[in-house]
PDB file of C-alpha atoms in Angstrom:
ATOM      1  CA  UNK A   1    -101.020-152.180 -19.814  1.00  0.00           C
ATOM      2  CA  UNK A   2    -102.217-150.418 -22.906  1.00  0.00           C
ATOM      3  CA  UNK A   3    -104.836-147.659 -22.536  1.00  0.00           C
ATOM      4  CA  UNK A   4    -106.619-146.198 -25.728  1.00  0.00           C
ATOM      5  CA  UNK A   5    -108.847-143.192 -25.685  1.00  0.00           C
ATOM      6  CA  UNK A   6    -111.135-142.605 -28.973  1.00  0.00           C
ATOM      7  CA  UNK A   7    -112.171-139.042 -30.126  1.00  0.00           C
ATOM      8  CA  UNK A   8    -113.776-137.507 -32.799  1.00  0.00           C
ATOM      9  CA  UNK A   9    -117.178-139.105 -32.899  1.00  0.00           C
ATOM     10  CA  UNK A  10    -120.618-137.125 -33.254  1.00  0.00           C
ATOM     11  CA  UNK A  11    -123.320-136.277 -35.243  1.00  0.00           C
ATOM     12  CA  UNK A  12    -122.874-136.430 -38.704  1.00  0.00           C
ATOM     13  CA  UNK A  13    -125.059-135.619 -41.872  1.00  0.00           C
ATOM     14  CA  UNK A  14    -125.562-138.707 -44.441  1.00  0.00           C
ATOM     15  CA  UNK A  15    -122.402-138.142 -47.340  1.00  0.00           C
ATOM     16  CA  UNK A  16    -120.167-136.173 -44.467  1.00  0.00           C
ATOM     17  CA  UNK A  17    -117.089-136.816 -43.419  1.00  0.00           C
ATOM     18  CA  UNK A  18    -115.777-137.441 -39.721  1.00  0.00           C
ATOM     19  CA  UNK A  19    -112.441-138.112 -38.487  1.00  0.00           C
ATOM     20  CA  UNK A  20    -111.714-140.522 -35.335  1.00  0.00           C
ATOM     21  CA  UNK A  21    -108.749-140.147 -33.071  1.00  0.00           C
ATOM     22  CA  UNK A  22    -107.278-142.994 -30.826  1.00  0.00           C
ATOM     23  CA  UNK A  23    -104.703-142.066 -28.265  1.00  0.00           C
ATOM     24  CA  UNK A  24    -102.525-144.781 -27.080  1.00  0.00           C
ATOM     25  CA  UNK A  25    -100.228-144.507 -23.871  1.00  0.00           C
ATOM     26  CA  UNK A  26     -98.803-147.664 -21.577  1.00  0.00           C
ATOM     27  CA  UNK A  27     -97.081-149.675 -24.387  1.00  0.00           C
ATOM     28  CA  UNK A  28     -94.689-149.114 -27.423  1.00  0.00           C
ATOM     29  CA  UNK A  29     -96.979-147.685 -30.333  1.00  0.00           C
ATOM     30  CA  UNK A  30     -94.388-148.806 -33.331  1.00  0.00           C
ATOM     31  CA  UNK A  31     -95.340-152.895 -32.598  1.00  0.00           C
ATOM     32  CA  UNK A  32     -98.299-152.806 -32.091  1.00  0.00           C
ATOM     33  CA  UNK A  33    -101.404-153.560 -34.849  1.00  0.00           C
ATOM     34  CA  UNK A  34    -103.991-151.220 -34.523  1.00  0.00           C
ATOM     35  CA  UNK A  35    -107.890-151.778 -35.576  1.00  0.00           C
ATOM     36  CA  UNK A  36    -111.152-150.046 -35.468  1.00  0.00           C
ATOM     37  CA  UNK A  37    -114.241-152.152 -35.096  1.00  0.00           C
ATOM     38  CA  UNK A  38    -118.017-150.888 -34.778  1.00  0.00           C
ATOM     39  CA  UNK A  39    -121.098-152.178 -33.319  1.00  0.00           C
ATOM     40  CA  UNK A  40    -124.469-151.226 -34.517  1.00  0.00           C
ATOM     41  CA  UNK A  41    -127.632-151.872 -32.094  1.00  0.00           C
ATOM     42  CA  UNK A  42    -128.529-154.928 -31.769  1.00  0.00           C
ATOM     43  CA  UNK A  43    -125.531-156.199 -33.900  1.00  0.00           C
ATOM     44  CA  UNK A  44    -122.082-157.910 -33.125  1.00  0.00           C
ATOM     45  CA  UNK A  45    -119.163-156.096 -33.199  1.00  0.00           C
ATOM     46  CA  UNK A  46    -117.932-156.042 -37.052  1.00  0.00           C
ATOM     47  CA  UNK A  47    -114.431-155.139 -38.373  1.00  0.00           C
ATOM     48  CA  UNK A  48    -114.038-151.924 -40.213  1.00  0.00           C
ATOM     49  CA  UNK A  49    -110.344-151.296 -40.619  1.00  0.00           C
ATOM     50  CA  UNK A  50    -106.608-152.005 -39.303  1.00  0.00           C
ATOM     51  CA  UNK A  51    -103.075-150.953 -39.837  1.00  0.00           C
ATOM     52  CA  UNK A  52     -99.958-153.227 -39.196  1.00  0.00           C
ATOM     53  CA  UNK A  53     -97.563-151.889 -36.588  1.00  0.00           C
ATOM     54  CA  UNK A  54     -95.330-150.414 -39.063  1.00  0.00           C
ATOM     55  CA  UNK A  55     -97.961-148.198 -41.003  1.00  0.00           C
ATOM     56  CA  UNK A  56     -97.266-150.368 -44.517  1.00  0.00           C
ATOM     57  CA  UNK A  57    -100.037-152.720 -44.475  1.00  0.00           C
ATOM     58  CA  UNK A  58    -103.350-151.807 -44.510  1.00  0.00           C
ATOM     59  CA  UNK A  59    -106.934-153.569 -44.378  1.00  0.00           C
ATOM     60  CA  UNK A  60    -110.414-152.856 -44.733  1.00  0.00           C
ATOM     61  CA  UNK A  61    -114.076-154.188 -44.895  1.00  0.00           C
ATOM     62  CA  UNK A  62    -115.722-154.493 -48.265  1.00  0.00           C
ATOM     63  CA  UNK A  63    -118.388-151.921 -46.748  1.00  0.00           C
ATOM     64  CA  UNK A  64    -115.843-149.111 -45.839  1.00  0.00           C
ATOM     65  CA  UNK A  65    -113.376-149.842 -48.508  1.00  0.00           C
ATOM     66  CA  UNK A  66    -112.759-146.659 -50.823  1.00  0.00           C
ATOM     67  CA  UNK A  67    -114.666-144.459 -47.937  1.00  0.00           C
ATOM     68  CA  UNK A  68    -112.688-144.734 -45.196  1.00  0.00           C
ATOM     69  CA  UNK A  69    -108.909-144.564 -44.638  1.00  0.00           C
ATOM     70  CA  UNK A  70    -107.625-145.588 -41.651  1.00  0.00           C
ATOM     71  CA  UNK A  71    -103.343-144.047 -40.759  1.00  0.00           C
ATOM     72  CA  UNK A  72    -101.049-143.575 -37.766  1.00  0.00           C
ATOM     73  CA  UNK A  73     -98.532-141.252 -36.370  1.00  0.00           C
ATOM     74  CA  UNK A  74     -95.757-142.926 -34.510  1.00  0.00           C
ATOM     75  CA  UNK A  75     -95.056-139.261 -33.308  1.00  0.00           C
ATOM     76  CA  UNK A  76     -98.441-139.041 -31.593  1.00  0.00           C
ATOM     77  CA  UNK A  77     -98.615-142.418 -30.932  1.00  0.00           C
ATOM     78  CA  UNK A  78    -102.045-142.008 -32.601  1.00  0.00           C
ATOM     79  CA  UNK A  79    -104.072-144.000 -34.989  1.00  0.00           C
ATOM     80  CA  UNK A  80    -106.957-142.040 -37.032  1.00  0.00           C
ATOM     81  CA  UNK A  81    -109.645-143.048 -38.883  1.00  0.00           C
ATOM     82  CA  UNK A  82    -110.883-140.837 -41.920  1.00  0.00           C
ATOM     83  CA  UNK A  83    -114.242-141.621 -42.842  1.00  0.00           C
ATOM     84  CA  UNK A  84    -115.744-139.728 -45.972  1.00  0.00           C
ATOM     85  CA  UNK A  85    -119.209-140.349 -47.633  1.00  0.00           C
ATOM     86  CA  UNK A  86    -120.649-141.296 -44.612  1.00  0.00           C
ATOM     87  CA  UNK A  87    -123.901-143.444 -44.578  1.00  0.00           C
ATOM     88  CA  UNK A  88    -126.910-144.400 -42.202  1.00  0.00           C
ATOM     89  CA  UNK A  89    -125.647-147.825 -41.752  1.00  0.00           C
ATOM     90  CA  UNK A  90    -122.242-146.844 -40.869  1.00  0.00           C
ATOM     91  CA  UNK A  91    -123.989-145.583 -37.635  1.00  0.00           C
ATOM     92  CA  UNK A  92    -122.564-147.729 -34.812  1.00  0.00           C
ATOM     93  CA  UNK A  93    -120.125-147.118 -31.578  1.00  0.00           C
ATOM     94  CA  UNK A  94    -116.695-147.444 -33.161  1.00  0.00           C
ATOM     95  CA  UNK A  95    -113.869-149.023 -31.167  1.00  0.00           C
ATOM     96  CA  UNK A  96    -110.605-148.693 -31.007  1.00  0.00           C
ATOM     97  CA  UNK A  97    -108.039-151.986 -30.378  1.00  0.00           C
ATOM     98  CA  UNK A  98    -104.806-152.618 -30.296  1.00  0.00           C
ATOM     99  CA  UNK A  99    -102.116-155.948 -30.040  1.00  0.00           C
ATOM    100  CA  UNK A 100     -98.597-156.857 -30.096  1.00  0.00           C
ATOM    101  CA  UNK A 101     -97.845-157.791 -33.549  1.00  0.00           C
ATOM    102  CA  UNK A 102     -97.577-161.079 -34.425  1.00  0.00           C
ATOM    103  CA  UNK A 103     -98.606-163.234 -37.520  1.00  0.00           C
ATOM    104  CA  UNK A 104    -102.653-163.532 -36.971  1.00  0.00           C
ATOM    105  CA  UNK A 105    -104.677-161.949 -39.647  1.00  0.00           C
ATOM    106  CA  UNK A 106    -105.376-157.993 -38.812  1.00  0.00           C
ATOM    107  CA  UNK A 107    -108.974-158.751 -39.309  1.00  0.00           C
ATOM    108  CA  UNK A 108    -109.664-161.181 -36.361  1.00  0.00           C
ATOM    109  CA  UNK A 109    -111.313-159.970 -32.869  1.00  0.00           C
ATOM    110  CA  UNK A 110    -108.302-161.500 -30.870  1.00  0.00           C
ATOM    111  CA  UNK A 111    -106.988-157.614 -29.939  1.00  0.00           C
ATOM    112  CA  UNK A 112    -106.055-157.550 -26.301  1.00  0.00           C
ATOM    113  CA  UNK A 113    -106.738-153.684 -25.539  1.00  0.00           C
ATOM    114  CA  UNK A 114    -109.517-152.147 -26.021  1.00  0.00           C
ATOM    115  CA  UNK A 115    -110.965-148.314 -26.230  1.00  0.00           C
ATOM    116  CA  UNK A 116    -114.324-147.233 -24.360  1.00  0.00           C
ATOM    117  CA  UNK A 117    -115.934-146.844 -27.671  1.00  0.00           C
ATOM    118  CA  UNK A 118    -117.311-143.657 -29.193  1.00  0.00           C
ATOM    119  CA  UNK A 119    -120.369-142.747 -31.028  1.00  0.00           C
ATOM    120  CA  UNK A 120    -120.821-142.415 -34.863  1.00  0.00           C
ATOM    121  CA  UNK A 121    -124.335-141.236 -35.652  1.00  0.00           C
ATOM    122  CA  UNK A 122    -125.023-140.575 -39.358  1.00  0.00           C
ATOM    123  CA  UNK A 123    -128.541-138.901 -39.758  1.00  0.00           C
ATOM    124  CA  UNK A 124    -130.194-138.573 -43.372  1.00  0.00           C
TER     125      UNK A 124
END
């Protein structure tokens, strides 16, 4: 019921900055939780950031926290990702997911919409 489309990802220089778009349409925006998750080659998908329905709560992994900063615009229905100080091993397909709210821990994998992924390459 809930469609997300990710933008923003590219080619980035090692200690740039790149800023990732998701676009959500088919549900109500203000209750759901939105996260972004990544997946490196060869890796499992990994948690990198999420945002409680109402924009007050944040969370982030130890590896992202103080680089990246992940907001919302209930206007847009629209959650961003700001991610400064890039690094090579932040290179991975970043995904965007979403869920009704409810009292499960923002960091968990149990999203029920997904985005198609897109690509964050960060070249030295």
């Amino acid at each position: 019921q809930v469609q997300l489309v990710e933008s923003g990802g590219g080619l980035v220089q090692a200690g740039g900055s790149l800023r990732l778009s998701c676009a959500a349409s088919g549900g109500a925006f203000r209750m759901y939780d939105m996260g972004w998750f990544r997946q490196a080659p060869g890796k499992e998908r990994e948690f990198v950031a999420a945002i409680v329905y109402y924009g007050g709560t944040t969370n982030y992994a130890d590896s992202v926290k103080g680089r990246f900063t992940i907001s919302r615009d209930s206007t847009r229905n629209t959650v961003f990702l700001q991610m400064n100080s890039l690094k090579l091993e932040d290179t991975a397909v970043y995904y965007c997911a979403a869920r009704l709210h409810s009292g499960r821990t923002l960091t968990d994998m149990k999203y029920d919409y997904w985005g198609q992924g897109t690509q964050v390459t960060v070249s030295s």
